[in-house]
Coordinates of C-alpha atoms and ligand atoms in Angstrom, one line a residue:
M880 CA 0.0 0.0 0.0
S881 CA 1.4 3.4 -0.9
L882 CA 1.9 6.1 1.7
R883 CA -0.7 8.2 0.0
Q884 CA -3.2 5.3 0.3
T885 CA -2.3 5.0 4.0
M886 CA -3.0 8.7 4.4
G887 CA -6.4 7.9 2.9
E888 CA -7.8 11.4 3.5
L889 CA -5.5 13.0 1.0
T890 CA -7.5 12.8 -2.1
N891 CA -8.7 15.7 -4.3
R892 CA -12.3 14.8 -3.4
D893 CA -11.8 15.4 0.3
R894 CA -11.9 19.2 0.2
V895 CA -13.5 20.4 3.5
W896 CA -11.3 20.1 6.5
P897 CA -10.5 22.1 9.5
F898 CA -6.8 22.7 9.9
L899 CA -5.5 21.7 13.3
V900 CA -2.0 21.7 14.7
P901 CA -1.7 18.7 17.0
D902 CA -1.5 19.6 20.7
Q903 CA -1.9 23.3 19.9
G904 CA -5.4 23.6 18.6
P905 CA -6.4 25.7 15.6
R906 CA -3.8 28.4 14.8
V907 CA -5.4 29.8 11.7
D908 CA -9.0 30.5 10.6
V909 CA -10.4 27.0 10.2
S910 CA -13.0 28.1 7.7
K911 CA -10.2 28.8 5.2
Q912 CA -9.2 25.2 4.5
V913 CA -5.5 25.8 4.6
I914 CA -3.6 23.2 2.7
L915 CA -0.1 24.5 3.3
Y916 CA 0.6 25.9 6.7
I917 CA 4.1 27.4 7.4
E918 CA 4.9 29.2 10.6
G919 CA 8.0 30.5 12.3
L920 CA 10.2 29.1 9.6
S921 CA 13.9 29.9 9.7
V922 CA 17.1 28.4 8.2
S923 CA 20.6 29.7 8.1
F924 CA 23.5 28.7 5.8
D925 CA 26.9 29.5 7.4
G926 CA 25.3 32.1 9.7
F927 CA 23.3 33.7 6.9
R928 CA 19.5 33.6 7.4
A929 CA 18.1 32.6 4.1
I930 CA 14.6 32.1 5.6
N931 CA 13.8 34.3 8.6
N932 CA 10.8 33.6 10.8
L933 CA 8.5 33.1 7.7
N934 CA 4.8 32.6 8.0
L935 CA 2.8 31.5 5.0
Y936 CA -0.7 30.0 4.7
I937 CA -2.0 28.7 1.4
N938 CA -5.6 27.7 0.9
D939 CA -6.8 24.6 -0.8
G940 CA -7.4 25.3 -4.5
E941 CA -5.5 28.6 -4.6
L942 CA -3.3 29.8 -7.3
R943 CA -0.6 31.7 -5.4
C944 CA 2.3 33.6 -6.9
L945 CA 5.5 34.1 -4.9
I946 CA 7.7 36.9 -6.0
G947 CA 10.9 38.5 -4.6
A948 CA 14.3 39.7 -5.7
N949 CA 17.2 37.3 -6.3
G950 CA 18.2 35.8 -3.0
A951 CA 14.9 36.6 -1.3
G952 CA 14.5 32.9 -0.3
K953 CA 12.0 31.6 -2.8
T954 CA 14.0 28.5 -3.8
T955 CA 15.0 27.8 -0.2
L956 CA 11.3 27.9 0.8
M957 CA 10.4 25.4 -2.0
D958 CA 13.4 23.2 -0.9
I959 CA 12.0 23.1 2.6
I960 CA 8.5 22.3 1.6
T961 CA 9.7 19.4 -0.6
G962 CA 12.1 18.0 2.0
K963 CA 15.3 18.9 0.3
T964 CA 16.4 21.3 3.0
R965 CA 15.7 21.0 6.7
P966 CA 14.8 24.2 8.5
D967 CA 16.4 25.2 11.8
T968 CA 13.0 26.1 13.3
G969 CA 9.4 26.3 12.4
Q970 CA 6.5 24.2 11.3
V971 CA 5.4 23.0 7.9
Y972 CA 2.0 21.2 7.7
F973 CA 0.3 19.8 4.7
G974 CA -3.5 19.3 4.9
R975 CA -5.0 18.4 8.2
N976 CA -2.2 17.3 10.4
L977 CA 0.6 16.1 8.2
N978 CA 3.8 17.4 9.5
L979 CA 6.2 17.6 6.5
L980 CA 9.3 18.2 8.5
G981 CA 11.4 15.1 8.9
R982 CA 10.0 13.4 5.8
S983 CA 12.1 12.5 2.8
E984 CA 11.6 14.1 -0.6
A985 CA 10.1 10.8 -1.9
E986 CA 7.6 10.6 0.9
I987 CA 6.6 14.3 0.4
A988 CA 6.1 13.7 -3.3
E989 CA 4.0 10.6 -2.6
L990 CA 1.8 12.6 -0.2
G991 CA 0.8 14.7 -3.2
I992 CA 3.3 17.6 -3.6
G993 CA 4.7 17.9 -7.1
R994 CA 7.6 20.2 -8.0
K995 CA 8.4 21.6 -11.4
F996 CA 11.9 23.0 -11.7
Q997 CA 12.7 25.8 -14.0
K998 CA 14.4 23.7 -16.7
P999 CA 12.4 21.0 -18.4
T1000 CA 13.8 17.5 -17.9
V1001 CA 11.8 15.4 -20.2
F1002 CA 13.1 12.3 -21.9
E1003 CA 14.0 13.8 -25.3
A1004 CA 14.5 10.5 -27.1
Q1005 CA 11.1 9.3 -26.1
T1006 CA 7.7 10.4 -27.5
V1007 CA 5.4 12.7 -25.7
Y1008 CA 3.1 9.7 -24.9
A1009 CA 6.0 7.5 -23.7
N1010 CA 7.2 10.3 -21.4
L1011 CA 3.7 10.3 -19.7
E1012 CA 3.7 6.5 -19.7
L1013 CA 7.0 6.5 -17.9
A1014 CA 5.7 9.0 -15.4
L1015 CA 2.7 6.9 -14.8
R1016 CA 4.7 3.7 -14.3
A1017 CA 7.1 5.6 -12.0
D1018 CA 4.2 6.9 -9.9
K1019 CA 2.8 3.4 -9.6
G1020 CA 6.1 2.0 -8.6
I1021 CA 6.2 -0.2 -11.7
L1022 CA 9.6 -0.7 -13.3
P1023 CA 9.9 2.0 -16.0
S1024 CA 9.8 -0.4 -18.9
L1025 CA 7.5 0.0 -21.9
T1026 CA 7.2 -3.7 -22.5
S1027 CA 3.9 -4.5 -20.8
R1028 CA 0.6 -3.0 -22.0
L1029 CA -1.3 -0.3 -20.2
T1030 CA -4.8 -0.9 -19.0
S1031 CA -7.5 1.2 -20.7
E1032 CA -7.9 3.1 -17.4
K1033 CA -4.3 4.2 -17.6
R1034 CA -4.5 5.0 -21.3
D1035 CA -7.5 7.2 -20.4
R1036 CA -5.5 8.9 -17.7
I1037 CA -2.7 9.7 -20.2
D1038 CA -5.2 11.0 -22.8
E1039 CA -6.8 13.2 -20.1
V1040 CA -3.5 14.7 -19.2
L1041 CA -2.6 15.2 -22.9
R1042 CA -5.8 17.2 -23.3
T1043 CA -5.1 19.2 -20.2
I1044 CA -1.6 20.2 -21.3
G1045 CA -2.7 20.7 -24.9
L1046 CA -0.4 18.2 -26.5
S1047 CA -2.9 15.6 -27.8
D1048 CA -1.8 16.2 -31.4
E1049 CA 1.9 15.9 -30.4
R1050 CA 1.5 12.5 -28.6
A1051 CA 3.6 10.7 -31.2
K1052 CA 6.3 13.3 -31.5
L1053 CA 9.7 12.9 -29.9
A1054 CA 9.9 15.1 -26.8
G1055 CA 13.2 16.5 -28.1
A1056 CA 11.4 17.9 -31.1
L1057 CA 9.0 20.0 -29.0
S1058 CA 9.3 23.7 -28.5
H1059 CA 10.6 24.9 -25.2
G1060 CA 7.1 25.8 -24.1
Q1061 CA 5.7 22.4 -25.1
K1062 CA 8.5 20.7 -23.1
Q1063 CA 7.5 22.7 -20.1
W1064 CA 3.8 21.6 -20.5
L1065 CA 4.9 18.0 -21.0
E1066 CA 6.8 18.1 -17.7
I1067 CA 3.8 19.6 -16.0
G1068 CA 1.8 16.7 -17.5
M1069 CA 4.3 14.2 -16.1
L1070 CA 3.6 15.7 -12.6
L1071 CA -0.1 15.7 -13.2
I1072 CA -0.1 12.0 -13.9
A1073 CA 0.6 11.5 -10.1
D1074 CA -2.5 13.6 -9.4
P1075 CA -0.8 16.0 -6.9
R1076 CA -2.9 18.1 -4.6
L1077 CA -0.2 20.8 -4.5
L1078 CA 2.0 21.8 -7.4
L1079 CA 5.0 24.0 -6.9
V1080 CA 6.1 25.6 -10.2
D1081 CA 9.4 27.5 -10.6
E1082 CA 9.6 30.2 -13.2
P1083 CA 7.3 28.4 -15.7
V1084 CA 7.4 31.0 -18.4
A1085 CA 11.2 31.9 -18.5
G1086 CA 12.3 31.6 -22.1
M1087 CA 8.8 31.2 -23.5
T1088 CA 7.3 33.1 -26.4
A1089 CA 4.4 35.5 -25.7
Q1090 CA 1.9 32.9 -27.1
E1091 CA 3.4 30.1 -25.0
T1092 CA 3.3 32.4 -21.9
E1093 CA -0.4 33.0 -22.5
R1094 CA -1.1 29.3 -22.9
T1095 CA 0.8 28.6 -19.7
A1096 CA -1.3 31.1 -17.9
E1097 CA -4.4 29.3 -19.1
L1098 CA -3.0 25.9 -18.1
L1099 CA -2.0 27.0 -14.6
T1100 CA -5.3 28.8 -14.1
S1101 CA -7.2 25.7 -15.2
L1102 CA -5.3 23.5 -12.7
A1103 CA -6.1 25.7 -9.7
G1104 CA -9.3 25.0 -7.9
E1105 CA -9.0 21.3 -8.5
R1106 CA -5.5 21.5 -7.0
T1107 CA -3.4 24.1 -5.3
V1108 CA -0.8 25.8 -7.4
V1109 CA 2.1 27.9 -6.1
V1110 CA 4.1 29.7 -8.8
V1111 CA 7.5 31.3 -8.3
E1112 CA 7.9 33.8 -11.1
H1113 CA 9.8 37.0 -12.0
D1114 CA 7.7 38.0 -15.0
M1115 CA 5.3 40.5 -13.5
E1116 CA 3.0 40.7 -16.5
F1117 CA 2.5 36.9 -16.2
V1118 CA 2.0 37.2 -12.5
R1119 CA -0.7 39.8 -13.0
S1120 CA -2.4 37.6 -15.6
I1121 CA -2.7 34.6 -13.3
A1122 CA -2.6 35.7 -9.7
R1123 CA -5.4 36.2 -7.2
T1124 CA -3.0 36.6 -4.3
V1125 CA 0.7 37.5 -4.6
T1126 CA 3.2 37.0 -1.7
V1127 CA 6.3 39.1 -1.8
L1128 CA 9.4 37.6 -0.1
D1129 CA 12.3 39.8 1.0
Q1130 CA 15.3 38.7 3.0
G1131 CA 13.7 35.4 3.8
T1132 CA 10.4 36.6 5.2
V1133 CA 7.0 37.8 3.9
L1134 CA 7.2 41.5 3.1
A1135 CA 3.6 41.9 1.7
E1136 CA 0.7 39.9 0.5
G1137 CA -2.4 40.8 -1.5
T1138 CA -3.8 41.3 -5.0
M1139 CA -1.4 42.5 -7.7
D1140 CA -2.8 46.0 -7.4
Q1141 CA -2.2 46.1 -3.7
I1142 CA 1.3 44.7 -4.1
Q1143 CA 2.2 47.2 -6.8
S1144 CA 1.1 50.2 -4.8
D1145 CA 2.7 49.0 -1.5
P1146 CA 5.6 51.5 -0.8
R1147 CA 7.7 48.7 0.9
V1148 CA 7.4 46.5 -2.2
I1149 CA 8.2 49.3 -4.5
E1150 CA 11.2 50.2 -2.5
V1151 CA 12.8 46.7 -2.2
Y1152 CA 11.6 44.9 -5.3
L1153 CA 9.5 46.6 -8.0
G1154 CA 11.5 49.8 -8.1
E1155 CA 11.5 51.9 -11.2
S1156 CA 12.2 49.2 -13.7
H1157 CA 8.9 47.2 -13.2
Ligands
LIG566 P1 16.5 33.6 -7.1 O1 15.4 34.4 -7.5 O2 17.8 34.2 -7.5 O3 16.4 32.1 -7.5 P2 15.7 33.0 -4.4 O4 14.7 34.0 -3.9 O5 15.2 31.7 -4.9 O6 16.6 33.7 -5.5 P3 17.4 31.5 -2.7 O7 18.0 30.7 -3.8 O8 16.4 30.8 -1.8 O9 16.7 32.8 -3.2 O10 18.5 32.0 -1.8 C1 18.4 32.8 -0.6 C2 19.7 33.1 0.0 O11 20.3 31.9 0.6 C3 20.7 33.5 -1.0 O12 21.5 34.5 -0.5 C4 21.6 32.3 -1.3 O13 22.9 32.6 -1.6 C5 21.5 31.6 0.1 N1 21.6 30.1 0.0 C6 20.6 29.3 -0.5 N2 21.0 28.0 -0.4 C7 22.2 28.0 0.1 C8 23.1 26.9 0.5 N3 22.8 25.7 0.3 N4 24.3 27.3 1.1 C9 24.6 28.6 1.3 N5 23.7 29.6 1.0 C10 22.6 29.3 0.4

């Protein structure tokens, strides 16, 4: 039985839950259905505080954008959520009562947190379809060979993901022959195969054409609601096109949070991040 099955409550159908921290009672508004709860988080590297007493609460189904200057701590925060980096202090809870700290990266992925890194890492010598098939087999713990046939249920799942990422017509194409944007969508598709509840996406539109950027905005917007999507992005126009709530990080902590209009008119944000050039 997989860890996710063991934690039976973590399915996309189970959407209403109070958020409780064991032994401490509710710490946030329980009506908000928080899926990611981060409080008092700090981590230092060689005495430098990359994350500094950071609090962040993300609701189930949200599409949240994280922005911040280089070195603000965005990557480090993603690393902590996904189990790559251990914080010195703080709490990170996923869903009801699942403490993410102390879990391995593999366990956290299995609990339903998918991470998309900036650079696409698809199998270029395989077709689009085969890439999704490999992702499906990897998710099910089946050896990643293509020799055995997929059940119709699994083929349906791949077809559904192909439609979601807009690559149905490219299914037989080698991944290496795709455009940069299409590779990024394929990699998002490979994550979707595992049906994550929370998707962390790092700079999805870097290097994309305007048209690809627009389609990526549509894709990420369509994924939110059903799942929770957190996007780290520097492209402010893109952030404006997708974000309901934007969180600004500065020096490892949350400087401001709100709609894009609120953020862009916040004097602190203008001073440290947006400046004249944005
Ligand atoms: P960017 O937009 O450039 O990706 P970021 O907001 O993602 O920046 P981080 O990569 O999280 O910022 O880095 C935050 C700070 O922590 C930086 O000053 C960085 O040099 C430092 N840092 C991150 N990881 C380590 C590490 N493993 N060892 C030492 N310092 C680190």
